XYZ file of C-alpha atoms in Angstrom:
159
model
C 3.083 106.064 -97.589
C 4.281 108.163 -94.710
C 7.368 106.686 -93.041
C 5.406 105.750 -89.908
C 2.736 104.012 -91.980
C 5.374 102.206 -94.028
C 7.124 101.010 -90.853
C 3.770 99.787 -89.500
C 3.003 97.897 -92.726
C 6.478 96.303 -92.747
C 6.147 95.367 -89.089
C 2.758 93.744 -89.666
C 3.948 91.883 -92.771
C 7.160 90.616 -91.173
C 5.369 89.630 -87.965
C 2.768 87.810 -90.044
C 5.513 85.842 -91.801
C 6.914 84.881 -88.392
C 3.434 83.806 -87.353
C 3.256 81.548 -90.410
C 6.397 79.761 -89.300
C 9.175 81.607 -91.092
C 12.256 81.772 -88.913
C 14.292 84.029 -91.238
C 12.606 87.130 -92.642
C 14.618 89.198 -95.106
C 13.696 92.782 -95.980
C 14.981 94.113 -99.291
C 13.680 96.990 -101.350
C 14.287 98.995 -104.467
C 13.482 102.517 -103.323
C 15.960 104.816 -101.641
C 13.423 106.355 -99.285
C 12.399 102.946 -97.993
C 15.854 101.768 -96.944
C 15.883 103.492 -93.540
C 12.479 102.234 -92.373
C 13.316 98.684 -93.509
C 16.559 98.765 -91.540
C 14.751 100.098 -88.452
C 11.963 97.498 -88.626
C 14.355 94.590 -89.157
C 16.480 95.689 -86.183
C 13.462 96.214 -83.910
C 11.859 92.878 -84.791
C 15.153 91.023 -84.554
C 15.592 92.357 -81.031
C 11.967 91.720 -80.046
C 11.883 88.106 -81.259
C 15.492 87.015 -80.812
C 14.593 84.662 -77.934
C 12.073 82.874 -80.183
C 14.735 81.858 -82.689
C 13.293 84.021 -85.445
C 15.642 86.427 -87.201
C 14.911 89.542 -89.225
C 17.459 90.868 -91.697
C 17.698 94.051 -93.737
C 19.820 93.584 -96.864
C 20.787 96.981 -98.329
C 23.025 95.445 -100.988
C 20.019 94.777 -103.207
C 19.700 98.551 -103.657
C 23.377 99.066 -104.540
C 23.027 101.189 -107.662
C 26.591 102.492 -107.365
C 27.770 98.986 -108.277
C 25.316 98.962 -111.181
C 26.617 102.331 -112.399
C 30.208 101.056 -112.150
C 29.270 97.939 -114.133
C 27.522 99.997 -116.823
C 30.319 102.541 -117.167
C 33.009 99.870 -116.864
C 31.390 98.033 -119.766
C 32.055 100.954 -122.086
C 28.614 102.558 -121.843
C 29.461 106.243 -121.340
C 26.445 107.269 -119.261
C 26.792 110.819 -118.053
C 26.028 110.209 -114.388
C 28.303 110.418 -111.389
C 28.746 107.146 -109.510
C 26.308 107.214 -106.601
C 24.115 109.959 -108.058
C 20.395 109.444 -108.631
C 20.234 111.719 -111.655
C 22.584 112.344 -114.509
C 22.977 114.764 -117.386
C 19.263 114.606 -118.248
C 18.529 116.075 -114.784
C 15.790 113.553 -114.032
C 15.584 110.657 -111.583
C 16.267 108.010 -114.226
C 19.344 106.126 -115.333
C 20.457 103.597 -117.909
C 20.706 100.668 -115.490
C 17.177 101.144 -114.191
C 15.727 101.582 -117.682
C 17.597 98.458 -118.813
C 16.137 96.416 -115.934
C 12.630 97.692 -116.597
C 12.984 96.909 -120.310
C 14.139 93.369 -119.550
C 10.793 92.655 -117.922
C 8.658 94.825 -120.197
C 10.086 97.160 -122.883
C 6.765 99.017 -122.898
C 7.450 100.150 -119.322
C 10.128 102.547 -120.618
C 7.914 103.599 -123.554
C 10.666 102.659 -126.011
C 8.401 102.926 -129.069
C 7.253 106.412 -128.125
C 10.773 107.488 -127.206
C 12.138 106.173 -130.502
C 9.422 107.949 -132.487
C 10.170 111.212 -130.643
C 13.943 110.721 -131.119
C 14.363 110.491 -127.299
C 15.494 106.876 -126.893
C 18.381 108.012 -124.708
C 19.134 108.536 -121.060
C 22.004 110.611 -119.743
C 23.684 110.759 -123.138
C 23.398 107.031 -123.873
C 21.144 105.445 -126.476
C 18.858 102.655 -125.341
C 18.973 101.360 -128.912
C 19.541 98.804 -130.104
C 17.352 97.221 -127.466
C 19.280 93.953 -127.802
C 22.358 95.707 -126.363
C 20.331 97.249 -123.521
C 18.710 93.900 -122.700
C 22.096 92.170 -122.688
C 23.350 94.731 -120.162
C 20.167 94.242 -118.120
C 20.983 90.535 -117.777
C 24.450 91.441 -116.486
C 22.861 93.851 -114.007
C 20.475 91.144 -112.766
C 23.436 88.795 -112.320
C 25.397 91.446 -110.394
C 22.497 92.394 -108.112
C 21.687 88.735 -107.485
C 25.273 87.933 -106.551
C 25.597 90.984 -104.275
C 22.278 90.225 -102.573
C 22.860 86.499 -102.089
C 26.352 87.132 -100.763
C 24.964 89.698 -98.300
C 22.204 87.340 -97.145
C 24.711 84.556 -96.605
C 27.005 86.879 -94.676
C 24.149 88.228 -92.524
C 23.041 84.688 -91.740
C 26.587 83.580 -90.932
C 26.891 81.182 -93.846
């Protein structure tokens, strides 16, 4: 979607949630290009409806992949990617932490069988095999992202 269209969709969705009785609407997303429009929409709606008691929050911490990269590399997984970068040594927009998360929900989504058969079950110098190790790291990543996001929501809401 174009940024203007995306902002319009977010505005309509968030306003609809308010109309259904939600008093706290939280915008989180997992795409770098969507962070700015979400922040803008949350701020605009929060200002527009502040007198009504409804609040709109943008929580960027959900998309904190630098923390994920630090967790991965700090766990002894030597991924060849700079902290904060969106591509590593493979020169593609893919990284171990994202592949691990995708595999946790559906290993087929990272085409692990095809990658293994083609001897390409790696990303940025790190093997995704054995999958049990990758899935164990994925659970740690989910825990980290959950904690960061919940803490940010609580802070934003003054809890």
